[in-house]
Coordinates of C-alpha atoms in Angstrom, one line a residue:
X1 CA 130.6 84.8 187.4
X2 CA 130.8 87.9 185.2
X3 CA 130.8 87.7 181.4
X4 CA 131.7 90.3 178.8
X5 CA 128.7 91.0 176.6
X6 CA 128.8 92.5 173.1
X7 CA 125.4 94.3 173.5
X8 CA 122.9 95.5 176.0
X9 CA 120.7 92.8 177.6
X10 CA 117.5 93.2 179.7
X11 CA 116.3 90.7 182.3
X12 CA 112.8 90.0 183.6
X13 CA 112.3 88.8 187.2
X14 CA 109.8 85.9 187.4
X15 CA 109.9 85.4 191.2
X16 CA 108.8 88.2 193.5
X17 CA 105.7 89.8 195.1
X18 CA 102.5 88.1 194.0
X19 CA 100.6 91.3 194.4
X20 CA 102.3 92.9 191.4
X21 CA 100.3 94.9 188.9
X22 CA 100.2 92.3 186.2
X23 CA 98.5 89.8 188.5
X24 CA 95.8 92.3 189.4
X25 CA 94.6 92.4 185.7
X26 CA 90.8 92.9 185.1
X27 CA 89.0 89.9 183.7
X28 CA 87.0 90.8 180.5
X29 CA 85.8 87.4 179.6
X30 CA 82.3 87.5 178.2
X31 CA 82.3 91.1 177.3
X32 CA 81.0 92.1 173.8
X33 CA 83.6 91.8 171.0
X34 CA 86.2 90.1 173.3
X35 CA 87.9 87.0 172.0
X36 CA 90.2 86.3 175.0
X37 CA 93.4 87.3 176.7
X38 CA 96.5 87.0 174.6
X39 CA 98.5 84.6 176.9
X40 CA 95.6 82.1 176.6
X41 CA 96.4 81.8 172.9
X42 CA 100.1 80.9 173.4
X43 CA 101.3 77.3 174.0
X44 CA 104.6 77.1 176.0
X45 CA 106.4 74.9 178.5
X46 CA 105.3 75.1 182.1
X47 CA 108.5 76.8 183.2
X48 CA 107.8 79.7 180.7
X49 CA 104.2 80.1 181.6
X50 CA 104.9 83.0 184.1
X51 CA 106.9 84.8 181.4
X52 CA 104.1 84.5 178.9
X53 CA 101.6 85.7 181.6
X54 CA 103.9 88.5 182.6
X55 CA 104.3 89.7 178.9
X56 CA 100.8 89.1 177.6
X57 CA 98.7 89.2 180.8
X58 CA 97.4 92.7 180.2
X59 CA 96.8 92.3 176.4
X60 CA 93.3 91.4 175.2
X61 CA 92.3 90.3 171.7
X62 CA 89.0 92.0 170.4
X63 CA 87.2 91.9 167.1
X64 CA 87.6 95.5 166.0
X65 CA 88.9 98.8 167.0
X66 CA 85.5 100.1 168.1
X67 CA 85.2 97.4 170.8
X68 CA 88.8 98.2 171.8
X69 CA 88.1 101.9 172.3
X70 CA 84.9 101.2 174.2
X71 CA 86.6 98.8 176.6
X72 CA 89.6 101.0 177.1
X73 CA 87.3 103.8 178.3
X74 CA 85.4 101.5 180.7
X75 CA 86.4 98.2 182.3
X76 CA 89.6 97.8 180.4
X77 CA 91.1 101.1 181.4
X78 CA 94.9 100.6 181.5
X79 CA 95.0 97.5 179.3
X80 CA 96.4 96.8 175.8
X81 CA 94.0 95.7 173.1
X82 CA 94.8 94.0 169.7
X83 CA 92.1 93.6 167.0
X84 CA 91.8 90.8 164.6
X85 CA 93.0 93.1 161.8
X86 CA 96.3 93.7 163.6
X87 CA 95.4 97.1 165.1
X88 CA 97.0 98.0 168.5
X89 CA 95.6 100.2 171.2
X90 CA 98.0 101.0 174.1
X91 CA 96.9 102.1 177.7
X92 CA 98.0 105.7 176.9
X93 CA 95.5 105.9 174.0
X94 CA 98.1 105.3 171.2
X95 CA 96.7 103.5 168.2
X96 CA 99.0 101.6 165.7
X97 CA 97.5 100.5 162.4
X98 CA 98.8 99.4 159.0
X99 CA 100.1 96.3 157.3
X100 CA 102.5 94.0 159.1
X101 CA 104.6 93.1 156.0
X102 CA 107.3 95.6 156.9
X103 CA 108.1 93.8 160.1
X104 CA 108.7 90.4 158.4
X105 CA 111.9 88.7 159.3
X106 CA 114.7 87.1 157.2
X107 CA 113.0 83.7 157.1
X108 CA 109.8 85.2 155.6
X109 CA 111.8 87.1 153.0
X110 CA 113.6 83.9 152.0
X111 CA 110.3 82.1 151.6
X112 CA 109.0 85.0 149.5
X113 CA 112.2 84.9 147.4
X114 CA 111.7 81.2 146.8
X115 CA 108.0 81.8 145.9
X116 CA 109.1 84.6 143.5
X117 CA 111.7 82.3 141.8
X118 CA 109.0 79.7 141.4
X119 CA 106.7 82.2 139.9
X120 CA 109.5 83.4 137.6
X121 CA 110.1 79.9 136.4
X122 CA 106.4 79.4 135.7
X123 CA 106.2 82.8 133.9
X124 CA 109.2 81.8 131.8
X125 CA 107.5 78.6 130.8
X126 CA 104.4 80.5 129.9
X127 CA 106.4 83.0 127.9
X128 CA 108.0 80.2 125.9
X129 CA 104.6 78.6 125.3
X130 CA 103.2 82.0 124.3
X131 CA 106.3 82.6 122.0
X132 CA 105.5 79.3 120.2
X133 CA 101.9 80.3 119.9
X134 CA 102.9 83.7 118.7
X135 CA 105.1 82.2 116.0
X136 CA 102.3 79.9 114.9
X137 CA 100.0 82.9 114.8
X138 CA 102.5 84.9 112.8
X139 CA 102.6 82.1 110.2
X140 CA 98.8 82.1 110.2
X141 CA 98.8 85.9 109.9
X142 CA 101.1 85.7 106.9
X143 CA 98.9 83.1 105.1
X144 CA 95.8 85.1 105.9
X145 CA 97.6 88.3 104.7
X146 CA 98.3 86.5 101.4
X147 CA 94.7 85.4 101.2
X148 CA 93.6 89.0 101.9
X149 CA 95.9 90.2 99.1
X150 CA 94.2 87.7 96.7
X151 CA 90.8 89.0 97.9
X152 CA 92.0 92.6 97.4
X153 CA 93.1 91.6 93.8
X154 CA 89.6 90.1 93.2
X155 CA 88.1 93.3 94.6
X156 CA 90.3 95.3 92.3
X157 CA 89.2 93.2 89.3
X158 CA 85.6 93.8 90.2
X159 CA 86.3 97.6 90.4
X160 CA 88.0 97.4 87.0
X161 CA 85.0 95.7 85.6
X162 CA 82.8 98.4 87.1
X163 CA 85.0 101.1 85.6
X164 CA 84.9 99.3 82.2
X165 CA 81.1 99.2 82.3
X166 CA 81.0 102.9 83.2
X167 CA 83.3 103.7 80.3
X168 CA 81.1 101.7 78.0
X169 CA 78.1 103.6 79.3
X170 CA 79.8 106.9 78.7
X171 CA 80.8 105.8 75.1
X172 CA 77.2 104.8 74.4
X173 CA 76.0 108.1 75.7
X174 CA 78.5 109.9 73.4
X175 CA 77.4 107.8 70.5
X176 CA 73.7 108.5 71.2
X177 CA 74.5 112.3 71.1
X178 CA 76.4 111.9 67.8
X179 CA 73.5 110.0 66.3
X180 CA 71.0 112.7 67.5
X181 CA 73.1 115.4 65.8
X182 CA 73.2 113.3 62.6
X183 CA 69.5 112.8 62.6
X184 CA 68.8 116.5 63.0
X185 CA 71.3 117.2 60.1
X186 CA 69.7 114.6 57.9
X187 CA 66.2 116.0 58.7
X188 CA 67.5 119.4 57.4
X189 CA 68.9 117.8 54.3
X190 CA 65.6 116.0 53.7
X191 CA 63.7 119.3 54.0
X192 CA 66.0 120.9 51.5
X193 CA 65.6 117.9 49.1
X194 CA 61.8 118.2 49.4
X195 CA 62.0 121.9 48.6
X196 CA 64.1 121.2 45.5
X197 CA 61.7 118.5 44.5
X198 CA 58.8 120.9 44.7
X199 CA 60.6 123.4 42.4
X200 CA 61.2 120.6 39.9
X201 CA 57.6 119.7 40.1
X202 CA 56.6 123.3 39.3
X203 CA 58.9 123.4 36.3
X204 CA 57.5 120.1 35.1
X205 CA 54.0 121.6 35.3
X206 CA 55.0 124.6 33.3
X207 CA 56.6 122.4 30.6
X208 CA 53.4 120.3 30.4
X209 CA 51.3 123.5 30.0
X210 CA 53.6 124.7 27.1
X211 CA 53.2 121.2 25.5
X212 CA 49.4 121.4 25.7
X213 CA 49.5 124.9 24.2
X214 CA 51.8 123.8 21.4
X215 CA 49.5 120.8 20.6
X216 CA 46.5 123.2 20.6
X217 CA 48.3 125.5 18.2
X218 CA 49.2 122.5 16.0
X219 CA 45.5 121.6 15.8
X220 CA 44.6 125.1 14.9
X221 CA 47.3 125.2 12.2
X222 CA 46.1 122.0 10.7
X223 CA 42.5 123.3 10.5
X224 CA 43.6 126.5 9.0
X225 CA 45.8 124.6 6.4
X226 CA 42.7 122.7 5.2
X227 CA 40.8 125.9 4.4
X228 CA 43.8 128.0 3.4
X229 CA 45.9 126.1 0.9
X230 CA 47.9 129.1 -0.1
X231 CA 49.5 129.2 3.4
X232 CA 50.7 125.5 3.4
X233 CA 54.4 126.3 3.0
X234 CA 54.3 128.8 5.8
X235 CA 52.3 126.5 8.0
X236 CA 54.7 123.7 7.2
X237 CA 57.6 125.8 8.4
X238 CA 55.6 126.8 11.5
X239 CA 54.7 123.1 11.9
X240 CA 58.3 122.1 11.8
X241 CA 59.3 124.7 14.3
X242 CA 56.5 123.7 16.6
X243 CA 57.5 120.0 16.3
X244 CA 61.0 121.0 17.2
X245 CA 59.7 122.9 20.2
X246 CA 57.6 119.8 21.1
X247 CA 60.6 117.6 20.8
X248 CA 62.6 119.9 23.0
X249 CA 59.7 120.0 25.4
X250 CA 59.6 116.2 25.5
X251 CA 63.3 116.0 26.0
X252 CA 63.0 118.6 28.8
X253 CA 60.1 116.6 30.2
X254 CA 62.1 113.4 30.1
X255 CA 65.0 115.1 31.9
X256 CA 62.6 116.5 34.5
X257 CA 61.0 113.1 35.0
X258 CA 64.5 111.6 35.3
X259 CA 65.5 114.2 37.8
X260 CA 62.2 113.6 39.6
X261 CA 63.0 109.9 39.7
X262 CA 66.5 110.6 41.1
X263 CA 65.0 113.0 43.7
X264 CA 62.5 110.3 44.7
X265 CA 65.3 107.8 44.9
X266 CA 67.3 110.1 47.0
X267 CA 64.3 110.9 49.2
X268 CA 63.8 107.1 49.7
X269 CA 67.5 106.8 50.5
X270 CA 67.2 109.6 53.0
X271 CA 64.1 108.0 54.5
X272 CA 66.0 104.7 54.8
X273 CA 69.0 106.5 56.4
X274 CA 66.6 108.2 58.8
X275 CA 65.1 104.8 59.7
X276 CA 68.5 103.4 60.1
X277 CA 69.5 106.3 62.4
X278 CA 66.3 105.8 64.3
X279 CA 67.2 102.1 64.7
X280 CA 70.7 103.1 65.7
X281 CA 69.2 105.4 68.4
X282 CA 67.0 102.6 69.6
X283 CA 70.1 100.3 69.7
X284 CA 72.0 103.0 71.5
X285 CA 69.3 103.3 74.1
X286 CA 69.2 99.5 74.4
X287 CA 73.0 99.5 74.9
X288 CA 72.6 102.3 77.4
X289 CA 70.0 100.2 79.4
X290 CA 72.2 97.2 79.1
X291 CA 75.2 99.2 80.4
X292 CA 73.1 100.5 83.3
X293 CA 72.0 96.9 84.1
X294 CA 75.7 95.8 83.9
X295 CA 76.6 98.7 86.3
X296 CA 73.9 97.5 88.7
X297 CA 75.1 93.9 88.3
X298 CA 78.7 95.1 89.0
X299 CA 77.6 96.9 92.1
X300 CA 75.8 93.8 93.2
X301 CA 78.9 91.7 92.5
X302 CA 80.9 94.2 94.6
X303 CA 78.5 93.8 97.5
X304 CA 78.6 90.0 97.0
X305 CA 82.4 90.1 97.1
X306 CA 82.4 92.1 100.3
X307 CA 80.1 89.6 101.9
X308 CA 82.3 86.8 100.6
X309 CA 85.3 88.7 102.1
X310 CA 83.5 88.7 105.5
X311 CA 82.8 85.0 105.2
X312 CA 86.5 84.4 104.3
X313 CA 87.5 86.3 107.4
X314 CA 85.3 83.9 109.4
X315 CA 86.9 81.0 107.5
X316 CA 90.3 82.5 108.4
X317 CA 89.5 82.1 112.1
X318 CA 88.4 78.5 111.5
X319 CA 91.6 77.9 109.5
X320 CA 93.6 79.4 112.4
X321 CA 92.2 76.8 114.7
X322 CA 92.8 74.1 112.2
X323 CA 96.4 75.3 111.8
X324 CA 97.0 75.0 115.5
X325 CA 95.8 71.4 115.4
X326 CA 97.9 70.8 112.3
X327 CA 101.0 72.1 114.0
X328 CA 100.3 69.8 116.9
X329 CA 99.9 66.8 114.5
X330 CA 103.1 67.8 112.7
X331 CA 105.0 67.8 116.0
X332 CA 103.6 64.3 116.7
X333 CA 104.6 63.1 113.2
X334 CA 108.1 64.6 113.7
X335 CA 108.5 62.6 116.9
X336 CA 107.3 59.5 115.2
X337 CA 109.7 60.1 112.3
X338 CA 112.6 60.5 114.7
X339 CA 111.6 57.2 116.3
X340 CA 111.5 55.5 112.9
X341 CA 114.9 56.9 111.9
X342 CA 116.3 55.6 115.2
X343 CA 114.8 52.2 114.5
X344 CA 116.2 52.3 110.9
X345 CA 119.7 53.0 112.2
X346 CA 119.3 50.1 114.7
X347 CA 118.3 47.8 111.9
X348 CA 121.2 48.9 109.7
X349 CA 123.7 48.4 112.5
X350 CA 122.3 44.9 113.1
X351 CA 122.5 44.2 109.4
X352 CA 126.2 45.2 109.3
X353 CA 126.9 42.9 112.3
X354 CA 125.2 40.0 110.5
X355 CA 127.2 40.7 107.4
X356 CA 130.5 40.8 109.4
X357 CA 129.5 37.5 111.1
X358 CA 128.6 35.8 107.8
X359 CA 131.9 37.0 106.3
X360 CA 133.8 35.6 109.3
X361 CA 132.0 32.3 108.9
X362 CA 132.8 32.1 105.2
X363 CA 136.5 32.7 105.9
X364 CA 136.5 30.0 108.6
X365 CA 134.7 27.6 106.2
X366 CA 137.3 28.3 103.5
X367 CA 140.1 27.7 105.9
X368 CA 138.4 24.4 107.0
X369 CA 138.0 23.3 103.4
X370 CA 141.6 24.2 102.7
X371 CA 142.9 22.3 105.7
X372 CA 140.7 19.3 104.7
X373 CA 142.0 19.4 101.2
X374 CA 145.6 19.6 102.4
X375 CA 145.0 16.8 104.9
X376 CA 143.4 14.6 102.1
X377 CA 146.4 15.3 99.9
X378 CA 148.8 14.3 102.6
X379 CA 146.9 11.1 103.5
X380 CA 146.8 10.3 99.8
X381 CA 150.5 11.0 99.2
X382 CA 152.0 9.7 102.4
X383 CA 149.7 6.8 103.4
X384 CA 147.8 6.1 100.1
X385 CA 144.6 6.5 102.1
X386 CA 141.5 8.1 100.6
X387 CA 139.6 10.3 103.2
X388 CA 136.3 9.3 101.6
X389 CA 136.9 5.7 102.7
X390 CA 137.2 6.9 106.3
X391 CA 133.8 8.6 106.2
X392 CA 131.1 6.3 107.3
X393 CA 127.5 6.4 105.9
X394 CA 125.4 9.0 107.6
X395 CA 122.1 8.2 109.2
X396 CA 118.7 9.6 108.2
X397 CA 118.7 12.1 111.0
X398 CA 122.2 13.3 110.1
X399 CA 121.2 13.5 106.5
X400 CA 118.1 15.6 107.4
X401 CA 120.2 18.0 109.6
X402 CA 122.7 18.3 106.8
X403 CA 120.0 19.2 104.3
X404 CA 118.5 21.8 106.7
X405 CA 122.0 23.2 107.2
X406 CA 122.5 23.4 103.4
X407 CA 119.2 25.1 103.0
X408 CA 120.0 27.6 105.7
X409 CA 123.4 28.3 104.1
X410 CA 121.8 28.8 100.7
X411 CA 119.1 31.1 102.2
X412 CA 121.8 33.2 103.9
X413 CA 123.9 33.4 100.7
X414 CA 120.8 34.5 98.8
X415 CA 120.1 37.2 101.3
X416 CA 123.7 38.3 101.2
X417 CA 123.5 38.5 97.4
X418 CA 120.3 40.5 97.6
X419 CA 121.8 42.9 100.1
X420 CA 124.7 43.5 97.8
X421 CA 127.8 45.5 98.7
X422 CA 127.8 47.9 101.7
X423 CA 128.0 51.5 100.6
X424 CA 130.2 53.2 103.3
X425 CA 129.6 56.7 101.7
X426 CA 125.9 56.5 102.1
X427 CA 125.7 58.9 105.1
X428 CA 127.9 61.4 103.3
X429 CA 125.8 61.1 100.2
X430 CA 122.6 61.5 102.3
X431 CA 124.0 64.8 103.8
X432 CA 125.0 66.0 100.3
X433 CA 121.5 65.2 99.0
X434 CA 119.8 66.9 101.9
X435 CA 121.9 70.0 101.4
X436 CA 121.1 69.9 97.7
X437 CA 117.4 69.4 98.4
X438 CA 117.4 72.4 100.8
X439 CA 119.1 74.5 98.1
X440 CA 116.7 73.4 95.4
X441 CA 113.7 73.8 97.7
X442 CA 114.8 77.4 98.4
X443 CA 115.2 78.1 94.7
X444 CA 111.8 76.4 94.0
X445 CA 110.1 78.7 96.6
X446 CA 111.8 81.7 95.1
X447 CA 110.7 80.7 91.6
X448 CA 107.1 80.1 92.9
X449 CA 107.0 83.5 94.5
X450 CA 108.4 85.1 91.4
X451 CA 105.8 83.2 89.3
X452 CA 103.0 84.4 91.5
X453 CA 104.2 88.0 91.3
X454 CA 104.5 87.7 87.5
X455 CA 101.0 86.2 87.2
X456 CA 99.6 89.0 89.3
X457 CA 101.4 91.6 87.1
X458 CA 100.2 89.8 83.9
X459 CA 96.6 89.7 85.2
X460 CA 96.7 93.4 86.0
X461 CA 98.2 94.2 82.6
X462 CA 95.5 92.0 80.9
X463 CA 92.8 93.8 82.9
X464 CA 94.1 97.2 82.0
X465 CA 94.6 96.1 78.3
X466 CA 91.0 94.8 78.2
X467 CA 89.6 98.0 79.7
X468 CA 91.7 100.3 77.4
X469 CA 90.9 98.1 74.3
X470 CA 87.2 98.2 75.1
X471 CA 87.1 101.9 75.6
X472 CA 89.2 102.5 72.4
X473 CA 87.0 100.1 70.4
X474 CA 83.8 101.9 71.4
X475 CA 85.1 105.3 70.5
X476 CA 86.7 104.1 67.2
X477 CA 83.5 102.3 66.3
X478 CA 81.4 105.4 66.8
X479 CA 83.9 107.5 64.7
X480 CA 84.1 104.8 62.0
X481 CA 80.3 104.6 61.6
X482 CA 80.0 108.4 61.4
X483 CA 82.9 108.7 58.8
X484 CA 81.5 105.7 56.8
X485 CA 78.2 107.5 56.4
X486 CA 79.9 110.7 55.3
X487 CA 82.1 109.0 52.8
X488 CA 79.4 106.8 51.3
X489 CA 76.5 109.3 51.6
X490 CA 74.7 106.9 53.8
X491 CA 74.8 103.2 54.7
X492 CA 76.0 101.5 57.8
X493 CA 79.2 99.9 59.1
X494 CA 80.3 98.2 62.3
X495 CA 83.3 96.6 63.9
X496 CA 82.4 93.1 65.3
X497 CA 84.4 91.0 67.7
X498 CA 84.2 87.2 67.9
X499 CA 81.7 86.0 70.5
X500 CA 82.7 83.8 73.4
X501 CA 86.4 84.6 73.1
X502 CA 88.7 86.7 75.3
X503 CA 88.7 90.3 74.0
X504 CA 92.5 90.2 73.8
X505 CA 92.5 87.0 71.6
X506 CA 89.4 87.9 69.7
X507 CA 89.4 88.4 65.9
X508 CA 88.1 91.7 64.4
X509 CA 85.7 91.7 61.4
X510 CA 84.7 94.8 59.5
X511 CA 81.0 94.6 58.3
X512 CA 79.9 97.3 55.9
X513 CA 76.6 98.0 54.1
X514 CA 76.9 100.7 51.4
X515 CA 73.6 102.5 50.5
X516 CA 71.3 100.2 48.6
X517 CA 73.2 97.0 49.4
X518 CA 73.1 94.2 51.9
X519 CA 75.5 94.0 54.8
X520 CA 78.7 92.1 53.9
X521 CA 82.2 91.6 54.9
X522 CA 84.9 94.0 53.7
X523 CA 86.5 91.2 51.6
X524 CA 83.3 91.1 49.5
X525 CA 83.2 94.8 48.6
X526 CA 84.4 96.3 45.3
X527 CA 87.8 98.1 45.0
X528 CA 86.4 101.6 45.6
X529 CA 84.2 100.5 48.4
X530 CA 87.1 98.7 50.1
X531 CA 89.2 101.9 49.7
X532 CA 86.5 104.1 51.2
X533 CA 85.9 101.7 54.1
X534 CA 89.6 101.4 54.9
X535 CA 90.0 105.2 54.8
X536 CA 87.0 105.6 57.1
X537 CA 88.6 103.1 59.6
X538 CA 92.0 104.7 59.3
X539 CA 90.6 108.2 59.9
X540 CA 88.4 106.9 62.8
X541 CA 91.5 105.6 64.6
X542 CA 93.4 108.8 63.7
X543 CA 90.5 110.9 65.1
X544 CA 90.7 109.0 68.4
X545 CA 94.5 109.7 68.7
X546 CA 95.3 112.5 66.3
X547 CA 98.8 113.6 65.2
X548 CA 100.2 116.9 63.9
X549 CA 101.2 115.3 60.6
X550 CA 99.8 112.5 58.4
X551 CA 101.1 111.1 55.1
X552 CA 98.6 109.4 52.7
X553 CA 100.0 107.6 49.7
X554 CA 97.6 107.4 46.7
X555 CA 94.6 106.4 48.8
X556 CA 92.3 107.9 46.2
X557 CA 93.7 105.9 43.2
X558 CA 90.6 103.6 43.0
X559 CA 88.0 106.4 43.6
X560 CA 85.8 108.3 41.2
X561 CA 85.3 112.0 41.3
X562 CA 82.2 111.9 43.5
X563 CA 83.9 109.7 46.1
X564 CA 87.0 111.8 45.9
X565 CA 84.9 114.9 46.6
X566 CA 83.5 113.2 49.8
X567 CA 87.0 112.1 50.7
X568 CA 88.3 115.6 50.4
X569 CA 85.4 116.9 52.5
X570 CA 86.3 114.5 55.3
X571 CA 90.0 115.5 55.2
X572 CA 89.1 119.2 55.5
X573 CA 87.4 118.4 58.8
X574 CA 90.7 117.2 60.2
X575 CA 92.7 120.3 59.1
X576 CA 92.0 122.1 62.5
X577 CA 94.6 119.9 64.2
X578 CA 96.4 118.0 61.5
X579 CA 98.3 118.7 58.3
X580 CA 98.1 116.1 55.5
X581 CA 100.8 115.3 53.0
X582 CA 98.9 113.5 50.2
X583 CA 100.7 111.6 47.3
X584 CA 98.2 111.6 44.5
X585 CA 97.6 111.8 40.7
X586 CA 94.0 113.0 41.0
X587 CA 93.4 116.6 39.9
X588 CA 90.3 116.7 42.1
X589 CA 92.5 116.0 45.2
X590 CA 95.1 118.5 44.1
X591 CA 92.5 121.3 44.0
X592 CA 91.9 121.0 47.8
X593 CA 95.6 121.5 48.6
X594 CA 97.2 124.7 49.6
X595 CA 100.7 123.8 48.2
X596 CA 101.8 121.4 45.5
X597 CA 105.2 119.7 45.4
X598 CA 106.5 118.1 42.2
X599 CA 109.7 116.8 40.6
X600 CA 110.8 118.0 37.2
X601 CA 113.7 117.1 34.9
X602 CA 114.6 120.3 33.0
X603 CA 118.0 118.9 32.2
X604 CA 118.7 115.3 31.2
X605 CA 119.6 113.3 34.3
X606 CA 119.0 116.2 36.7
X607 CA 115.9 116.2 38.8
X608 CA 114.6 119.3 40.5
X609 CA 111.9 119.8 43.1
X610 CA 109.3 122.4 42.5
X611 CA 106.7 123.7 44.9
X612 CA 103.8 126.0 44.1
X613 CA 101.3 127.6 46.4
X614 CA 97.8 128.4 45.1
X615 CA 98.0 131.8 46.5
X616 CA 101.0 132.5 44.1
X617 CA 98.9 131.7 41.0
X618 CA 96.9 134.6 39.4
X619 CA 93.4 134.4 38.0
X620 CA 94.7 133.9 34.5
X621 CA 96.8 130.8 35.6
X622 CA 100.2 132.4 35.6
X623 CA 102.6 132.0 38.5
X624 CA 104.0 135.1 40.1
X625 CA 107.8 135.6 39.6
X626 CA 108.4 135.3 43.4
X627 CA 107.2 131.7 43.3
X628 CA 110.0 130.7 40.8
X629 CA 112.7 131.2 43.5
X630 CA 114.1 128.3 45.4
X631 CA 111.9 127.1 48.2
X632 CA 112.7 128.2 51.7
X633 CA 112.9 126.0 54.8
X634 CA 109.3 127.0 55.7
X635 CA 108.2 125.9 52.3
X636 CA 109.8 122.5 52.8
X637 CA 107.9 121.9 56.0
X638 CA 104.6 123.1 54.6
X639 CA 102.2 120.2 54.2
X640 CA 99.8 119.8 51.2

């Protein structure tokens, strides 16, 4: 019967001549590298055994390609060989190698697809776990970043302290140089004073010689007067003249001795000032050594801070592990909290049911009481029967049960009274409180972060203020000590801060020691000494931060001429970069000005300003005619 086929089909004949070529195959069993014939490795039904032998009877399985090539050139010529690695050697010498994945069928692809889907699910689970780990690590990174910032702030503080020590070292070095210059200048002044003292000593010697000569002449005159009486009058006149000369010589001698005493006093004062300057130099060197030690200590602190930073990084890793464990514990606690909340809801629902049941029982009891009362009234009105007479006396067991019931009822009523009324809006209030708590928590966190930022800013401002104040104080202190010695002609002054107190909160005390006096506070000085000390401090601050103009209002009112002269000398040192406007009544101060401004009232009730420059005044004291004109704009801006 013929059938219509949709494709081409091949048929193999199993019955036929037994002497066909596939039955005459060579037996290679026992040869080196041979594993066996291919049809021996196939299990099939007996009816398909000839087909298997027909298809695989001339195919042998060997260990490798080398054995296959050796056999194909010898005993196995004309046979097909397959290696354990999947390599194929055909009778015509063709070799087929390569992976066998390309020839996989649809079933293998489906199994691979299932395996890939399973791998994708596993990888997705791993990605989720890694995402949670990454989130935890990000939180840890943020906390460690904040800790690193705090460590950076501490490092910055140490660097600021080092800079402060270095600035103090620089100020001490500058102060040492100033003291060296002052010592050299005072040495010059001392040499000049010694030269003047030597001149006065020579003059004193000459006066003493003249006195001795006068005394000798007086003795000669007295001897001559005894022998020559006629010359008494003349000798008396000569004697009086000589006595006057002697008196003048004695006065000159007293003056010279007084000047000598003054010069010796000044020399002693110069020696004391020199000793003070030497002590100041020693103190400056000590301060310099202390500053160097502080700098070394600051460098050691920086190294210590770096080592602590490394330890903190190690501590950070430990904290990271502890954070992971804490997150796990938090998850466990969250689960326990959820279970507790569920149990609480269950208890609350059971409590509501009990309340409803108790309420129903109370209503039923009230109805029973009402019915009993109504029934008693009807029996009393209709039948004149008291219901109490119908009740028989209860036994002990019934009385005991009734007491227990009464106690249970009382206990239940007490519990209901303790429970109180049911708040039906409790859940809504809880949600409202949770929302408010979340809002307030967010605000509290914002305020905490703002507070931390402000604290950091305040700490930075305080550090900068401490550094700037310390630098300014050192420079102003050096200027103040130098100007104090110039204004007083010696002595010593200092600016002292309170010990053991923050430099920003510390009090400042001015300690001054004028020449020949003990060190004392500025409040214990006289009026003139206070004025000179305040002027020295004011000009020391002004020297640190000068200005083009400065106005001084009667600062010399309490000074004598000698102190005013020193005050003027100090002001003239500032004229290189500052113009001074001085309000004064002292003629000594007016002599150092280049221009004088005054107010006059030539007419009653009319004031007029007058300005005079010393260059407009002639040698005889008259003012040039050009100076009588109205002052120009340049004159108005000119400072005295």
